[in-house]
Amino acid sequence: MYSGRTILKGLLALVTAALTLLGVASPTQAQDSGPVIFGSLDYEDTELEEDVPVVGVVITVSGADGFEATSATDDAGEFSVEVPGDGAYIVELDASTLPEGVSLRNADNNPLETEVNDGRDRRVLFPLTLGEGGGDDEGGSFSGRRVAQLTAEGLKQGLYLAMAAIGLSLIFGTTGLVNFAHAELVTWGMLTTYFFNFYGLAGVIGFLAPLPPPFGGGVNLVPAAVLGMACGGLLGWLINRTMFRPARRAGVSLIAQMVMTIGLSILLRYFMLYIFRGGPRSFGDFAAQRAKSIGPIELTTKDMVAMGLSIVILVGVGLYLQLTRMGKAMRAVSDNRELAESTGIDVERVISQVWIWGAALAALSGVFFGLDQVKWDFGFRILLLVFAAVVLGGLGSAYGALLGSIIVGLVINLSTLFIDAEVKNMVALIILAVALMVRPQGLLGRAERIG
Amino acid sequence: MTGEPRPEIVFGSTAGGGGAAGAIHDHDNPVAGVFDDVEAIPGSKKPDPILIADHVTKTFGGLTAVDVEHLEIQRGAITALIGPNGAGKTTFFNLLTGFDKPNTGHVVLDGSSIDGVPPHKLANKGMVRTFQLTKALSRMTVIDNMKLGAVNQTGEHFWRALLPVWKRQEEEVEARGDKLLDRFNLTHMRDEFAGTMSGGQRKLVEMARALMTDPKLVMLDEPMAGVNPALTQSLLGHVKGLRAEGRTVIFVEHDMDVVHDISDWVVVMAEGQIIAEGTPDDIAANPDVIDAYLGSSHDADFESWDDGPAPVELPTDSTDAAPNDAASTDAASPDDEGSA
Amino acid sequence: MDWGFILERTFSTLFGVEVMVFALAAVGLNVHFGYTGLLNFGQVGFMAAGAYGLGVTIHYFEWNFMIGVVFGVVYSLILAAILGLPTLRLRGDYLAIVTIAASESIRLFVRWRKMKEFTGASEGLGEFADPFYETALNPFDVGVRYDFGPFSYLGRDLWVLTVGWIILILTVLFVKRLMSSPWGRALKAIREDEDAARALGKNAYWFKLQSLMLGGVIGGMAGMLQVIQKGSIQADTFNPVITFTIWAILILGGPGRTWSPVIGSMIYWTLIAFLETTLRQLPEGTSNTLEDTIKLSDFNISQVRFIMVGVGLILLARYRPQGIFGSREEMALDDR
């Protein structure tokens, strides 16, 4: 019998090690001058199968108080414009300076509105394409390379989703409660990590400011992520302890408890909006990585490390559920609560652990998702995907949640071969509906018995 | 539906307790003697079967919960379906009543196949069931519980519900409900929420409500479970009353004493199969049955038989045969089939 | 602090558009949850179906206003059928998941760039409500302000309110009549215990589908009234917070009671109006002190409202699921 703690310690060490590696691989940006708005322009040459930087394109950035600055892309296709400080800016690409045959993939996105927060550099994207753009011809380009890239993206999304979904499924399994606030826990992890990344605890408790990080100032994303995960676990514990454990004791019906999770979700979401404001942000580290090519696939280093880490963590969760006493107890309670109780398992303790680890995993998934973008309502945007994954895999089954997440991630991303990326999340609804009609107990769930 | 004359049964005397005890082959029994020529073996032919099940099987995750080769239920009689916990009784019940779909097999009700027929249609075909965990509709009044039971109500169609066309039928239904409440001594609870009633009263309401469908075949899943001993006798009296009206009754029970008291025929299940059939006396003497029950006594759940073989020697005088506390706790467990 | 102004604003909310629209949407949810026990966490999706049914028909096809209304109803019915058919045979939480997912998908769909021609995408639709105000039936002058004691409304709003409240009251009476019929009795039985209802010959699936459709159409009507009053349809106004507000209103009033959606909506919106006007009226000094700690602004005040909805929902569901006027006994009967 392995102790759960050993596995967890090992996992934590691995997370830290890998994230440190990530830190070495891409140093944080220097912030000696004012913040810059930057980006790079390139297009994919399908014949050469490589990215061609676009040189000499004029970019104009304008902001409040009549600020306006211009830059042109250099030999690497990169541009950067220094701006006076925080605020909203409009970035416009002069389409007439684009080379012959190259156009914006989505002309609607030019000019772009963006926001600079906390004096941090801001990356903007102008996806380019060979031939006439417009974004609507995505369904047409069915190259092997595109399939490979979308598969990689889908796998990435699936892996991150799985970390969020496992907790949801296990909470349902052990308590019968569908936690509609689970996606908020993903946002919570994302935002607390952002917070530690920039301010440390001093952001909330002002007098801590003179202390060293993480109390008085921001820390590198790696320890910030660990702190964010801890905050996730803490919140999970707190929610169970203050809301649902007393509710279970008082015999509050599951339906009423579900309404409570709805209330919790809106409470958390608007609390986070209140604190963090509306605009999209990014973490202070690893924000400006360029994608690297591995065969036909392009991924940034941070994505590769995060994907590797999530695989390690998911395997770790599997081992935990399979080998440790607590993990086995979690599965037993999920299987049959009464039976588990009668064999002497402390069900309430198991539920508490499920909440803690489910929320911590969701928080970490938020950190990984946050490598692309940090936003106050991110969780709600993926709620549909998480539910589709959990229902497809079988409500209550941890392995089902994993399998369902990978499938949902892959199907959604590959669906953009045929449909607009804008509505790809709606595919999740279709998956959900089909799963319910064909196999309502889910791929790995068991049919229920009546009476 | 309500007009047909029925023999008047004086329930007041039985409700007092003990009055009908032991009188199983008395002159009140309309099916006395019917089973004289029926062989006491599993799957035996009955003179006039109302329900026939063939090759009914159900598996859950590779485990066979029910595997019934052949079963006939005699019309107008009280048939008990007994067996230790986890024998598959409730699952079999669910299969017969359409609440669950069998993997294989056919069921014939009154000459017509009911394979794949959903539960709500079975009620219209004259088959009604109750549940092991009593399903009183808590936030509805007792009389509304009763009125719900009537089938083919005009006012249950959306558009017709808006017009007064259902008022006359509603009055009829209400009168019938009141009559049944009177018969079950529940008139004083008429306008109370069903959720305010005691466990025993809920069982009575559930049975009375089932009668509102005017069923040919009444299927009772552990009607005596969790009911206090005084009320048990009253319930038994009501069950016999159903037979006296010409209805067929099948009930699930695992207390053999209760079974002996009122049933005309007993079917014993163990591990999903029918292991014995016969009159209560046949069953009491059947070594297979004793084995089945004793075998299951190692099951920690089944405490009532832990004392040894004593309970299997069915006492003919059943005044003290009310289920003891252990048995009723068992019965209240929602997972009758166990998780074997 | 101008208490007179605060009270005036609070009172004029009482019969305002929000109260009317949300009460109507809550009547629909009451049919779903209060009477049938269906967990619909996507009522805003029905409102969107109604609103776009109306708007697209008039704006894009330029058909008659009443045909637009018919389409709004038909869209809501279709949505109910699509959501109900795969889920209503299953355990209740699946409906909850599918409805919340569908309502968000509808929002994504209508603001899809490619839908621009029909739905206006993220820019939305306008110019569909004029026939409503220009009809000869409208006795009010749309541009004039009418005063009734403490209440003061623009003629345009007064016409929407008159029509809206008549629809609301008729709908409540319609639902009341249905629920006191054998049809309503069957719904309540399904709410209490679906298997028992099925055993007694009730086709629970069909009843639930009918209930989902009825409540959905009522939600669709609420959506139509809302966009008629606004004069435009914006995809992003149909966000899930609306659904959760409707839930708060229903539970506040008490699910399964005839007038509870109306009472709940009145309580909710007067409470909100009182709080918002009070917060905005805070004297300069107070505001500055608060500024340092919670940075109160117009933007924040609306967030505070949603945070309160969240807290309110949690507390109501936990301690008074039968509504603030419901009896303790009734709560004790809720043994599900």
PDB file of C-alpha atoms in Angstrom, chain A residues 106 108 134-136 138 172 176 178 180 242-243 246-247 250-267 269-275 277-278 380-381 383-384 387-388 391 394-395 419-420 422-423 425-426 429 432-433 436-437 440-442 448 450-451, chain C residues 33 37 39 41 83 85-87 90-98 100-109 111-114 195 198 239-241 244-245 247 251 293-297 299-304 306-311 313-315 317-319 321 334-336:
ATOM      1  CA  ASN A 106      -9.991  37.448 -40.271  1.00  0.00           C
ATOM      2  CA  ASP A 108     -12.962  41.745 -38.927  1.00  0.00           C
ATOM      3  CA  GLY A 134     -11.970  36.152 -44.411  1.00  0.00           C
ATOM      4  CA  GLY A 135     -11.775  33.306 -41.960  1.00  0.00           C
ATOM      5  CA  ASP A 136     -14.655  31.469 -43.540  1.00  0.00           C
ATOM      6  CA  GLU A 138     -11.283  27.213 -42.731  1.00  0.00           C
ATOM      7  CA  PHE A 172     -21.042  13.661  -8.051  1.00  0.00           C
ATOM      8  CA  GLY A 176     -24.808  12.687  -5.801  1.00  0.00           C
ATOM      9  CA  VAL A 178     -23.804  18.008  -9.668  1.00  0.00           C
ATOM     10  CA  PHE A 180     -22.493  23.736 -11.183  1.00  0.00           C
ATOM     11  CA  THR A 242     -19.359  25.515   5.284  1.00  0.00           C
ATOM     12  CA  MET A 243     -22.048  24.715   2.722  1.00  0.00           C
ATOM     13  CA  PRO A 246     -23.993  21.064   6.938  1.00  0.00           C
ATOM     14  CA  ALA A 247     -26.600  20.789   4.187  1.00  0.00           C
ATOM     15  CA  ALA A 250     -29.579  18.846   7.813  1.00  0.00           C
ATOM     16  CA  GLY A 251     -31.057  16.598   5.122  1.00  0.00           C
ATOM     17  CA  VAL A 252     -31.320  19.350   2.518  1.00  0.00           C
ATOM     18  CA  SER A 253     -32.518  17.731  -0.710  1.00  0.00           C
ATOM     19  CA  LEU A 254     -30.102  17.237  -3.566  1.00  0.00           C
ATOM     20  CA  ILE A 255     -32.194  19.532  -5.730  1.00  0.00           C
ATOM     21  CA  ALA A 256     -31.870  22.333  -3.200  1.00  0.00           C
ATOM     22  CA  GLN A 257     -28.149  21.629  -2.969  1.00  0.00           C
ATOM     23  CA  MET A 258     -27.885  21.903  -6.738  1.00  0.00           C
ATOM     24  CA  VAL A 259     -29.575  25.310  -6.567  1.00  0.00           C
ATOM     25  CA  MET A 260     -26.995  26.186  -3.910  1.00  0.00           C
ATOM     26  CA  THR A 261     -24.182  25.352  -6.349  1.00  0.00           C
ATOM     27  CA  ILE A 262     -25.851  27.624  -8.901  1.00  0.00           C
ATOM     28  CA  GLY A 263     -25.863  30.400  -6.321  1.00  0.00           C
ATOM     29  CA  LEU A 264     -22.254  29.648  -5.475  1.00  0.00           C
ATOM     30  CA  SER A 265     -21.239  29.804  -9.106  1.00  0.00           C
ATOM     31  CA  ILE A 266     -22.713  33.250  -9.667  1.00  0.00           C
ATOM     32  CA  LEU A 267     -21.361  34.456  -6.314  1.00  0.00           C
ATOM     33  CA  ARG A 269     -17.907  34.516 -10.717  1.00  0.00           C
ATOM     34  CA  TYR A 270     -18.976  38.062  -9.895  1.00  0.00           C
ATOM     35  CA  PHE A 271     -16.749  38.198  -6.866  1.00  0.00           C
ATOM     36  CA  MET A 272     -13.840  37.424  -9.185  1.00  0.00           C
ATOM     37  CA  LEU A 273     -15.016  40.027 -11.682  1.00  0.00           C
ATOM     38  CA  TYR A 274     -15.255  42.507  -8.853  1.00  0.00           C
ATOM     39  CA  ILE A 275     -11.684  41.846  -7.784  1.00  0.00           C
ATOM     40  CA  ARG A 277     -12.008  43.350 -13.524  1.00  0.00           C
ATOM     41  CA  GLY A 278     -13.088  42.396 -16.976  1.00  0.00           C
ATOM     42  CA  PHE A 380     -17.972  29.467 -17.350  1.00  0.00           C
ATOM     43  CA  ARG A 381     -16.825  29.419 -20.958  1.00  0.00           C
ATOM     44  CA  LEU A 383     -18.457  24.695 -18.347  1.00  0.00           C
ATOM     45  CA  LEU A 384     -20.212  23.254 -21.371  1.00  0.00           C
ATOM     46  CA  PHE A 387     -20.161  18.774 -18.585  1.00  0.00           C
ATOM     47  CA  ALA A 388     -20.017  17.183 -22.009  1.00  0.00           C
ATOM     48  CA  VAL A 391     -21.527  12.981 -19.088  1.00  0.00           C
ATOM     49  CA  GLY A 394     -20.126   8.601 -17.199  1.00  0.00           C
ATOM     50  CA  LEU A 395     -21.129  10.810 -14.263  1.00  0.00           C
ATOM     51  CA  ILE A 419     -17.005  24.385 -39.091  1.00  0.00           C
ATOM     52  CA  ASP A 420     -16.137  27.858 -37.866  1.00  0.00           C
ATOM     53  CA  GLU A 422     -16.209  30.547 -33.394  1.00  0.00           C
ATOM     54  CA  VAL A 423     -18.911  27.984 -32.758  1.00  0.00           C
ATOM     55  CA  ASN A 425     -17.879  24.822 -28.430  1.00  0.00           C
ATOM     56  CA  MET A 426     -21.386  24.144 -29.643  1.00  0.00           C
ATOM     57  CA  LEU A 429     -23.573  20.296 -26.879  1.00  0.00           C
ATOM     58  CA  LEU A 432     -23.709  15.802 -24.911  1.00  0.00           C
ATOM     59  CA  ALA A 433     -27.048  15.228 -26.603  1.00  0.00           C
ATOM     60  CA  LEU A 436     -27.492  11.046 -23.577  1.00  0.00           C
ATOM     61  CA  MET A 437     -29.551   9.517 -26.343  1.00  0.00           C
ATOM     62  CA  PRO A 440     -26.926   7.906 -20.955  1.00  0.00           C
ATOM     63  CA  GLN A 441     -24.816   6.112 -18.358  1.00  0.00           C
ATOM     64  CA  GLY A 442     -21.696   7.253 -20.243  1.00  0.00           C
ATOM     65  CA  GLU A 448     -28.637   2.464 -12.951  1.00  0.00           C
ATOM     66  CA  ILE A 450     -34.574   1.157 -10.370  1.00  0.00           C
ATOM     67  CA  GLY A 451     -36.483   0.395  -7.190  1.00  0.00           C
TER      68      GLY A 451
ATOM     69  CA  PHE C  33     -39.686  23.396 -11.295  1.00  0.00           C
ATOM     70  CA  GLY C  37     -39.884  19.329 -10.450  1.00  0.00           C
ATOM     71  CA  LEU C  39     -34.508  21.356 -13.185  1.00  0.00           C
ATOM     72  CA  PHE C  41     -31.123  25.889 -15.554  1.00  0.00           C
ATOM     73  CA  LEU C  83     -34.006  19.715 -24.952  1.00  0.00           C
ATOM     74  CA  LEU C  85     -36.631  14.492 -25.967  1.00  0.00           C
ATOM     75  CA  PRO C  86     -33.160  13.160 -25.065  1.00  0.00           C
ATOM     76  CA  THR C  87     -33.183  14.093 -21.375  1.00  0.00           C
ATOM     77  CA  LEU C  90     -33.228  10.274 -17.606  1.00  0.00           C
ATOM     78  CA  ARG C  91     -32.514  11.423 -14.080  1.00  0.00           C
ATOM     79  CA  GLY C  92     -33.330  15.075 -13.408  1.00  0.00           C
ATOM     80  CA  ASP C  93     -29.775  16.402 -13.246  1.00  0.00           C
ATOM     81  CA  TYR C  94     -29.197  15.569 -16.900  1.00  0.00           C
ATOM     82  CA  LEU C  95     -31.891  18.065 -17.863  1.00  0.00           C
ATOM     83  CA  ALA C  96     -30.141  20.634 -15.685  1.00  0.00           C
ATOM     84  CA  ILE C  97     -26.838  20.042 -17.453  1.00  0.00           C
ATOM     85  CA  VAL C  98     -28.340  20.090 -20.917  1.00  0.00           C
ATOM     86  CA  ILE C 100     -27.535  25.247 -18.968  1.00  0.00           C
ATOM     87  CA  ALA C 101     -25.329  24.043 -21.823  1.00  0.00           C
ATOM     88  CA  ALA C 102     -27.982  24.752 -24.450  1.00  0.00           C
ATOM     89  CA  SER C 103     -28.780  28.253 -23.244  1.00  0.00           C
ATOM     90  CA  GLU C 104     -25.117  29.177 -23.530  1.00  0.00           C
ATOM     91  CA  SER C 105     -24.867  27.508 -26.950  1.00  0.00           C
ATOM     92  CA  ILE C 106     -27.822  29.546 -28.184  1.00  0.00           C
ATOM     93  CA  ARG C 107     -25.985  32.705 -27.200  1.00  0.00           C
ATOM     94  CA  LEU C 108     -22.884  31.531 -29.063  1.00  0.00           C
ATOM     95  CA  PHE C 109     -24.979  30.640 -32.076  1.00  0.00           C
ATOM     96  CA  ARG C 111     -23.743  36.003 -32.070  1.00  0.00           C
ATOM     97  CA  TRP C 112     -21.909  33.881 -34.638  1.00  0.00           C
ATOM     98  CA  ARG C 113     -20.441  36.039 -37.394  1.00  0.00           C
ATOM     99  CA  LYS C 114     -22.091  33.919 -40.068  1.00  0.00           C
ATOM    100  CA  ASP C 195     -42.161   6.177 -10.543  1.00  0.00           C
ATOM    101  CA  ARG C 198     -45.889   5.899 -13.869  1.00  0.00           C
ATOM    102  CA  ASN C 239     -26.544  35.410 -20.395  1.00  0.00           C
ATOM    103  CA  PRO C 240     -26.879  32.796 -17.678  1.00  0.00           C
ATOM    104  CA  VAL C 241     -27.129  35.360 -14.897  1.00  0.00           C
ATOM    105  CA  PHE C 244     -30.112  32.413 -12.012  1.00  0.00           C
ATOM    106  CA  THR C 245     -31.940  35.636 -11.191  1.00  0.00           C
ATOM    107  CA  TRP C 247     -34.380  31.068  -9.945  1.00  0.00           C
ATOM    108  CA  ILE C 251     -37.505  30.506  -4.705  1.00  0.00           C
ATOM    109  CA  THR C 293     -11.414  49.460   0.325  1.00  0.00           C
ATOM    110  CA  ILE C 294     -13.954  48.223  -2.193  1.00  0.00           C
ATOM    111  CA  LYS C 295     -13.645  50.709  -5.051  1.00  0.00           C
ATOM    112  CA  LEU C 296     -17.345  51.311  -5.465  1.00  0.00           C
ATOM    113  CA  SER C 297     -18.371  52.445  -8.922  1.00  0.00           C
ATOM    114  CA  PHE C 299     -19.551  49.068 -12.741  1.00  0.00           C
ATOM    115  CA  ASN C 300     -19.037  47.503  -9.337  1.00  0.00           C
ATOM    116  CA  ILE C 301     -22.542  48.119  -8.112  1.00  0.00           C
ATOM    117  CA  SER C 302     -24.013  45.819 -10.719  1.00  0.00           C
ATOM    118  CA  GLN C 303     -21.503  43.166  -9.706  1.00  0.00           C
ATOM    119  CA  VAL C 304     -22.519  43.566  -6.099  1.00  0.00           C
ATOM    120  CA  PHE C 306     -25.079  39.565  -8.821  1.00  0.00           C
ATOM    121  CA  ILE C 307     -22.998  38.611  -5.812  1.00  0.00           C
ATOM    122  CA  MET C 308     -26.105  39.214  -3.736  1.00  0.00           C
ATOM    123  CA  VAL C 309     -28.204  37.050  -6.050  1.00  0.00           C
ATOM    124  CA  GLY C 310     -25.653  34.298  -5.475  1.00  0.00           C
ATOM    125  CA  VAL C 311     -25.685  34.663  -1.710  1.00  0.00           C
ATOM    126  CA  LEU C 313     -29.858  31.744  -3.789  1.00  0.00           C
ATOM    127  CA  ILE C 314     -27.551  29.807  -1.486  1.00  0.00           C
ATOM    128  CA  LEU C 315     -29.326  30.959   1.657  1.00  0.00           C
ATOM    129  CA  ALA C 317     -32.097  27.005  -1.136  1.00  0.00           C
ATOM    130  CA  ARG C 318     -30.438  26.032   2.113  1.00  0.00           C
ATOM    131  CA  TYR C 319     -32.871  27.436   4.654  1.00  0.00           C
ATOM    132  CA  PRO C 321     -36.536  26.164  -0.261  1.00  0.00           C
ATOM    133  CA  ASP C 334     -39.832  17.853   1.166  1.00  0.00           C
ATOM    134  CA  ASP C 335     -38.294  14.479   1.781  1.00  0.00           C
ATOM    135  CA  ARG C 336     -36.719  14.008  -1.585  1.00  0.00           C
TER     136      ARG C 336
END
